[in-house]
Coordinates of C-alpha atoms in Angstrom, one line a residue:
M1 CA -0.1 -0.1 0.1
G2 CA 1.4 3.2 -1.0
R3 CA 1.7 6.4 1.3
V4 CA 0.0 9.5 0.8
S5 CA 1.7 12.6 2.3
V6 CA 0.2 16.1 2.6
N7 CA 2.5 19.4 2.9
R8 CA 0.6 22.2 4.9
E9 CA 2.3 25.6 5.0
L10 CA 2.0 27.1 8.3
S11 CA 0.9 30.8 9.0
G12 CA -0.1 33.2 11.8
P13 CA -3.8 34.3 12.3
S14 CA -5.4 36.1 9.4
T15 CA -5.9 39.7 9.5
S16 CA -8.9 39.7 7.6
S17 CA -12.1 39.8 9.8
S18 CA -14.0 37.4 7.3
Q19 CA -11.3 34.8 7.9
N20 CA -11.1 35.3 11.8
P21 CA -11.8 31.8 13.5
P22 CA -14.6 32.1 16.2
V23 CA -13.3 32.7 20.0
T24 CA -14.6 29.9 22.2
T25 CA -14.3 30.2 26.0
S26 CA -14.3 28.1 29.0
I27 CA -14.0 28.3 32.8
S28 CA -12.6 25.9 35.5
R29 CA -14.7 26.2 38.7
T30 CA -13.4 24.8 42.0
E31 CA -15.7 24.8 45.1
T32 CA -16.5 22.7 48.0
V33 CA -19.4 20.2 48.6
N34 CA -20.2 20.6 52.0
G35 CA -21.9 18.3 54.5
S36 CA -22.3 17.8 58.2
H37 CA -22.7 15.0 60.9
E38 CA -23.4 15.0 64.5
F39 CA -22.3 12.4 66.6
K40 CA -23.4 12.0 70.3
I41 CA -21.3 10.0 72.8
S42 CA -23.6 8.5 75.6
G43 CA -21.9 7.0 78.7
Y44 CA -18.6 8.9 78.4
S45 CA -17.7 7.6 81.9
L46 CA -18.0 4.0 80.8
A47 CA -15.8 4.5 77.5
K48 CA -13.0 5.8 79.4
G49 CA -10.4 3.2 80.3
I50 CA -10.8 1.2 77.0
G51 CA -7.0 1.9 76.4
I52 CA -4.9 4.4 74.6
G53 CA -5.2 4.3 70.8
K54 CA -8.7 2.8 71.1
Y55 CA -11.8 4.5 69.9
V56 CA -15.4 4.9 69.7
A57 CA -16.5 5.8 66.1
S58 CA -19.8 7.4 64.6
E59 CA -21.7 5.7 61.8
T60 CA -20.3 6.5 58.2
F61 CA -21.8 9.5 56.4
M62 CA -21.5 10.7 52.7
V63 CA -19.9 14.1 51.5
G64 CA -18.9 14.9 48.1
G65 CA -19.3 11.2 47.0
Y66 CA -17.0 9.7 49.7
S67 CA -17.9 8.2 53.2
W68 CA -16.5 9.5 56.4
A69 CA -16.4 8.7 59.9
I70 CA -15.7 10.5 63.3
Y71 CA -13.2 8.7 65.6
F72 CA -13.2 9.9 69.1
Y73 CA -10.3 8.5 71.6
P74 CA -11.4 8.6 75.3
D75 CA -8.0 7.9 76.6
G76 CA -6.3 9.5 73.8
K77 CA -4.4 8.3 70.5
S78 CA -0.8 8.8 71.6
V79 CA 1.0 6.5 74.3
E80 CA 3.3 9.6 75.2
D81 CA 0.3 11.6 76.5
N82 CA -0.4 9.0 79.0
A83 CA -4.3 9.5 78.8
V84 CA -4.2 13.3 79.9
Y85 CA -6.0 14.3 76.8
V86 CA -9.0 13.0 74.7
S87 CA -8.3 12.9 70.7
L88 CA -10.8 13.6 67.9
F89 CA -10.4 12.8 64.4
I90 CA -12.3 12.7 61.0
A91 CA -11.1 9.8 58.8
L92 CA -11.8 8.8 55.1
A93 CA -14.0 5.7 55.2
S94 CA -14.0 4.7 51.7
E95 CA -11.2 4.2 49.0
G96 CA -10.0 7.5 47.4
T97 CA -6.9 8.8 46.1
D98 CA -5.8 12.3 47.1
V99 CA -9.2 13.5 48.2
R100 CA -8.9 17.2 48.9
A101 CA -10.9 18.5 51.7
L102 CA -11.6 21.2 54.4
F103 CA -12.6 20.2 57.9
E104 CA -14.4 21.8 60.7
L105 CA -14.7 19.7 64.3
T106 CA -16.4 21.2 67.1
L107 CA -17.2 20.1 70.8
L108 CA -21.0 21.5 71.5
D109 CA -21.5 23.4 74.6
Q110 CA -24.4 21.9 76.2
S111 CA -25.3 24.9 78.7
G112 CA -27.2 26.8 76.1
K113 CA -24.5 29.5 76.1
G114 CA -23.3 28.7 72.8
H115 CA -19.6 28.7 74.1
H116 CA -18.4 25.8 71.7
K117 CA -14.8 24.6 71.2
V118 CA -14.5 25.1 67.4
H119 CA -11.4 23.9 65.0
S120 CA -12.2 25.1 61.5
H121 CA -10.2 25.4 58.3
F122 CA -13.4 26.7 56.7
G123 CA -12.8 30.7 55.8
R124 CA -9.1 30.6 56.4
A125 CA -6.1 30.9 54.3
L126 CA -4.3 28.0 54.2
E127 CA -0.6 28.0 53.1
S128 CA -0.5 24.7 51.3
G129 CA -4.1 24.7 50.4
P130 CA -6.8 22.1 51.4
Y131 CA -5.8 18.8 53.1
S132 CA -5.1 15.6 51.0
L133 CA -6.3 12.2 52.2
K134 CA -4.5 9.5 50.1
Y135 CA -6.2 6.3 51.2
R136 CA -8.9 4.8 53.1
G137 CA -8.6 5.3 56.7
S138 CA -6.4 8.7 56.2
M139 CA -7.3 11.0 59.1
W140 CA -7.2 14.7 60.1
G141 CA -7.6 15.9 63.6
Y142 CA -6.2 16.5 67.2
K143 CA -4.2 14.0 69.4
R144 CA -4.6 16.8 72.2
F145 CA -8.3 17.8 71.6
F146 CA -9.1 18.5 75.1
K147 CA -7.7 17.8 78.5
R148 CA -9.7 15.0 80.1
T149 CA -9.9 16.5 83.6
P150 CA -11.1 19.9 82.6
L151 CA -13.4 18.3 80.1
E152 CA -15.2 16.0 82.8
T153 CA -16.2 19.3 85.0
S154 CA -17.3 21.4 81.9
D155 CA -20.5 22.2 80.2
F156 CA -19.5 20.1 77.2
L157 CA -20.5 17.2 79.4
K158 CA -23.9 16.8 80.3
D159 CA -25.8 13.6 81.7
D160 CA -22.5 11.7 80.8
C161 CA -23.0 12.7 77.3
L162 CA -20.8 14.5 74.8
S163 CA -22.1 16.1 71.3
I164 CA -19.6 16.5 68.4
S165 CA -20.3 18.0 65.2
C166 CA -18.2 17.6 62.2
C167 CA -18.4 19.6 59.0
V168 CA -16.6 18.5 55.6
G169 CA -15.9 20.2 52.5
V170 CA -14.8 18.1 49.7
V171 CA -13.0 20.2 46.9
K172 CA -14.5 19.6 43.4
S173 CA -13.2 21.1 40.1
Q174 CA -15.0 21.0 37.0
T175 CA -14.6 22.9 33.6
E176 CA -17.4 24.6 31.9
G177 CA -17.2 25.0 28.0
P178 CA -19.2 26.6 25.3
K179 CA -22.6 25.0 24.6
I180 CA -22.4 23.2 21.4
Y181 CA -26.0 23.1 21.0
S182 CA -28.9 25.5 22.1
I183 CA -32.7 24.7 22.3
A184 CA -35.2 27.6 22.3
V185 CA -37.9 27.0 24.8
P186 CA -41.1 29.0 24.1
P187 CA -42.9 30.7 26.9
S188 CA -45.8 29.0 28.5
D189 CA -49.0 29.0 26.2
I190 CA -51.5 27.0 28.5
G191 CA -53.8 30.3 28.6
Q192 CA -54.0 30.0 24.8
H193 CA -55.0 26.2 24.9
F194 CA -57.8 27.1 27.7
G195 CA -58.8 30.2 25.6
R196 CA -59.4 28.0 22.4
L197 CA -61.4 25.5 24.6
L198 CA -63.8 28.6 25.6
E199 CA -64.1 29.8 22.3
S200 CA -64.8 26.3 20.8
G201 CA -67.6 25.6 23.1
K202 CA -66.5 21.8 23.3
G203 CA -67.2 19.9 26.5
T204 CA -69.0 22.6 28.3
D205 CA -71.0 21.6 31.4
V206 CA -72.5 24.7 32.9
N207 CA -74.3 27.6 31.7
F208 CA -74.7 31.2 33.2
E209 CA -77.5 33.5 32.5
V210 CA -76.3 37.3 32.8
N211 CA -78.7 40.0 32.1
G212 CA -80.5 37.8 29.4
E213 CA -77.0 36.6 27.9
I214 CA -76.2 32.9 28.2
F215 CA -72.4 31.9 28.8
A216 CA -71.3 28.5 28.5
A217 CA -68.2 27.2 30.7
H218 CA -66.4 24.2 32.1
K219 CA -66.8 23.5 35.7
L220 CA -63.5 22.1 36.3
V221 CA -61.8 25.2 34.8
L222 CA -63.9 27.5 37.0
A223 CA -63.2 25.7 40.0
A224 CA -59.2 25.7 39.3
R225 CA -59.3 29.2 39.0
S226 CA -61.6 30.7 41.6
P227 CA -62.5 29.2 45.0
V228 CA -66.0 31.2 44.8
F229 CA -66.9 28.9 41.8
R230 CA -65.4 25.9 43.3
A231 CA -67.8 26.4 46.2
Q232 CA -70.8 27.0 43.9
L233 CA -70.2 24.1 41.7
F234 CA -68.7 21.4 43.9
G235 CA -69.3 22.4 47.3
P236 CA -72.0 21.1 50.0
L237 CA -74.4 24.0 48.7
K238 CA -73.5 23.9 45.3
D239 CA -76.2 24.8 42.6
R240 CA -78.3 21.8 41.7
N241 CA -79.4 23.2 38.1
T242 CA -76.2 23.9 36.1
Q243 CA -78.3 24.0 32.9
R244 CA -78.7 27.7 33.8
I245 CA -77.1 29.7 36.9
K246 CA -78.5 33.2 37.2
V247 CA -76.0 35.8 37.9
E248 CA -77.4 38.8 39.4
D249 CA -76.0 42.5 39.7
M250 CA -73.7 42.1 36.9
E251 CA -73.5 43.2 33.2
A252 CA -73.0 40.7 30.7
P253 CA -69.8 42.4 29.1
V254 CA -68.3 42.1 32.5
F255 CA -69.2 38.5 33.1
K256 CA -67.9 37.7 29.7
A257 CA -64.4 39.7 30.3
L258 CA -64.3 37.7 33.6
L259 CA -64.4 34.2 31.8
H260 CA -61.9 35.6 29.4
F261 CA -59.3 36.2 32.1
I262 CA -60.2 33.0 33.7
Y263 CA -59.5 30.9 30.5
W264 CA -56.7 33.2 28.9
D265 CA -55.1 34.4 32.0
A266 CA -54.9 37.9 30.7
L267 CA -57.2 40.8 30.2
P268 CA -59.5 41.4 27.5
D269 CA -59.0 44.3 24.8
M270 CA -61.1 46.6 27.0
E271 CA -61.9 49.2 24.0
E272 CA -63.2 46.1 21.7
L273 CA -65.2 44.8 24.6
V274 CA -67.1 48.0 25.3
G275 CA -67.1 48.9 21.6
S276 CA -65.4 52.4 22.3
N277 CA -62.0 53.7 22.2
T278 CA -62.4 56.2 24.9
K279 CA -60.0 56.2 28.1
W280 CA -63.3 56.8 30.0
A281 CA -65.2 53.5 28.7
S282 CA -62.0 51.4 29.6
T283 CA -61.8 53.0 32.9
L284 CA -65.4 52.2 33.8
M285 CA -64.9 48.5 32.6
A286 CA -61.9 48.0 34.7
Q287 CA -64.0 49.3 37.6
H288 CA -66.8 46.7 36.9
L289 CA -64.2 44.1 36.5
L290 CA -62.4 44.9 39.6
A291 CA -65.6 44.4 41.6
A292 CA -66.4 40.9 39.9
A293 CA -62.8 39.7 40.5
D294 CA -63.4 40.7 44.3
R295 CA -66.7 38.8 44.2
Y296 CA -65.2 35.7 42.7
A297 CA -61.9 36.1 44.6
V298 CA -59.8 36.0 41.5
E299 CA -56.7 37.5 43.0
R300 CA -54.5 38.3 39.9
L301 CA -57.2 39.8 37.9
R302 CA -58.0 41.9 40.9
L303 CA -54.5 43.1 40.9
L304 CA -54.2 43.8 37.2
C305 CA -57.6 45.9 37.4
E306 CA -56.0 47.8 40.6
A307 CA -52.9 48.7 38.3
E308 CA -55.3 49.6 35.2
L309 CA -57.0 52.1 37.5
S310 CA -54.3 53.6 39.1
D311 CA -52.8 54.3 35.7
G312 CA -56.1 55.8 34.4
V313 CA -56.9 58.2 37.2
A314 CA -58.9 61.1 35.5
I315 CA -61.1 64.0 36.6
N316 CA -64.3 62.3 35.3
T317 CA -63.5 58.8 36.8
V318 CA -61.6 59.3 39.9
A319 CA -64.3 59.8 42.5
T320 CA -66.0 56.4 41.4
T321 CA -62.8 54.8 41.3
L322 CA -62.2 56.2 44.9
A323 CA -65.7 54.8 46.1
L324 CA -64.7 51.5 44.6
A325 CA -61.4 51.1 46.1
E326 CA -63.0 51.8 49.4
Q327 CA -65.7 49.2 49.3
H328 CA -63.2 46.6 47.9
H329 CA -60.3 47.5 50.3
C330 CA -57.8 48.5 47.4
S331 CA -55.7 50.6 49.7
H332 CA -53.0 51.5 47.0
V333 CA -55.7 52.8 44.5
K334 CA -57.4 54.5 47.5
D335 CA -54.4 56.5 48.4
I336 CA -53.5 57.5 44.6
C337 CA -57.1 58.8 44.2
L338 CA -57.3 60.9 47.5
K339 CA -54.1 62.4 46.6
F340 CA -55.1 63.2 43.1
I341 CA -58.6 64.8 44.3
A342 CA -56.7 66.8 47.1
L343 CA -54.7 68.8 44.5
P344 CA -55.7 72.4 44.3
E345 CA -56.0 72.3 40.6
N346 CA -58.3 69.2 40.7
L347 CA -60.5 69.4 43.8
K348 CA -63.2 71.7 42.3
A349 CA -63.5 70.0 39.1
V350 CA -63.8 66.7 40.8
M351 CA -66.5 67.9 43.1
Q352 CA -68.6 68.9 40.1
T353 CA -69.1 65.4 38.7
D354 CA -71.6 62.9 39.0
G355 CA -69.2 60.6 40.6
F356 CA -68.3 62.8 43.4
E357 CA -72.0 63.0 44.4
Y358 CA -72.2 59.1 44.4
L359 CA -69.1 59.0 46.6
R360 CA -70.6 61.4 49.1
E361 CA -73.6 59.2 49.2
S362 CA -72.1 55.8 49.3
C363 CA -68.8 56.3 51.4
P364 CA -69.5 59.4 53.5
F365 CA -66.5 58.5 55.9
I366 CA -64.0 58.9 53.0
L367 CA -64.4 62.6 52.8
T368 CA -63.0 63.0 56.1
E369 CA -59.9 61.3 54.8
L370 CA -60.1 63.8 51.6
L371 CA -60.3 66.7 54.0
R372 CA -57.1 65.8 55.8
H373 CA -55.2 65.3 52.4
V374 CA -56.3 68.9 51.6
A375 CA -55.5 70.3 54.8
R376 CA -51.9 68.7 54.6
I377 CA -51.4 70.2 51.3
G378 CA -52.5 73.4 52.4
E379 CA -50.4 73.5 55.6
Y380 CA -47.4 72.8 53.5
S381 CA -48.3 75.6 50.8
I382 CA -48.5 78.2 53.7
A383 CA -45.2 77.0 55.4
C384 CA -43.5 77.5 51.9
R385 CA -45.1 81.2 51.3
D386 CA -44.3 82.3 55.0
N387 CA -40.8 81.2 54.5
Q388 CA -40.4 83.0 51.5
N389 CA -42.1 86.2 52.8
Q390 CA -39.9 86.4 56.0
N391 CA -36.8 86.6 53.9
E392 CA -35.2 83.7 55.7
A393 CA -33.1 81.3 54.0
P394 CA -35.2 79.5 51.5
L395 CA -36.2 75.8 51.8
D396 CA -34.9 73.5 49.1
G397 CA -38.5 73.8 48.1
C398 CA -41.6 71.4 48.4
D399 CA -44.1 69.9 46.2
A400 CA -48.1 69.5 46.6
Y401 CA -47.3 66.6 48.8
G402 CA -45.0 68.4 51.3
R403 CA -41.8 66.6 49.9
R404 CA -38.7 68.8 49.7
V405 CA -37.2 69.2 46.2
K406 CA -34.3 71.1 44.9
P407 CA -34.8 74.0 42.8
R408 CA -34.3 73.6 39.2
L409 CA -31.2 75.8 37.7
H410 CA -32.1 78.0 34.8

């Protein structure tokens, strides 16, 4: 068989942008996988005297893919210490080569004062890095962990029991390179599926009569979305006749919008729903829909309506919105409406609307709160004016709500 040779001319990177190879990146991450184990030694006085170099051991526990065990030597580990100290070690209990780890051994104070005896290498700068354990049975710890005589009269020993906590942090490294593929995950479209189910009319099993119009729906969908519908359709006092449940005190377009949200999880097009492109009509629909959301405990719809009404505060609708906010405990919308009405440039115009007469009759107590806001604005206006008239060092300035603001430089 003959040989084929290929000669290739080597050159540096091309300066042409069209021929530059793509730049790829990778990163190496080194971190610890941490785990803890608590070891209780009950009957300490009975364990004494077992002999120097002999131990009691905890059950093995897993950290970072390796087994570990705590070894406690009641008479010490070394003969030269003559049983003056107790010894404490953490040992690798499974096969491993150069397992690198950080350790923490804690003798727990059982008096409740929290004066624990802690030996830790977490959070410390180690000259030679984490400790390496090269084989099964490799240990890290202290031969002279604690003198026996002081230990036996300390708060560490209670009811002849010692409590030891051990934390192991196994060092792991991994390299992350560029992704060689990417799958685009589309956003959730469950609302569209349920919305089309409502539009198709397939499988409906309950009908609602609202102001002469009939709306077909699915019991399970309504029950999943509203606790009120759940009680009405499946509770102990459920409606027996689901062929036609009559809904009182609600307009048909409002109930239609409620169903739209329950299935689609989105507000309908308000302008299309009311047949008008005016801001006033959209605000009116949001007001009615807020009341419906509160009635059927559809919390997300309620919050969306609150946001819609907060953004759409206007002279001709603010009084009715305020009344609605008071009746349905919408504190955020209520505060916005009160501040809007209390402004001197708005107050007189709002008081001339039909909505203000409705507010006065339906929520008379709200007028007291309104007067407080008006008085507060008046007090700050007078304070600012008096300060200027007295030729004192002027304030930075204040807005209609009394907040200090810096003057604009011209």
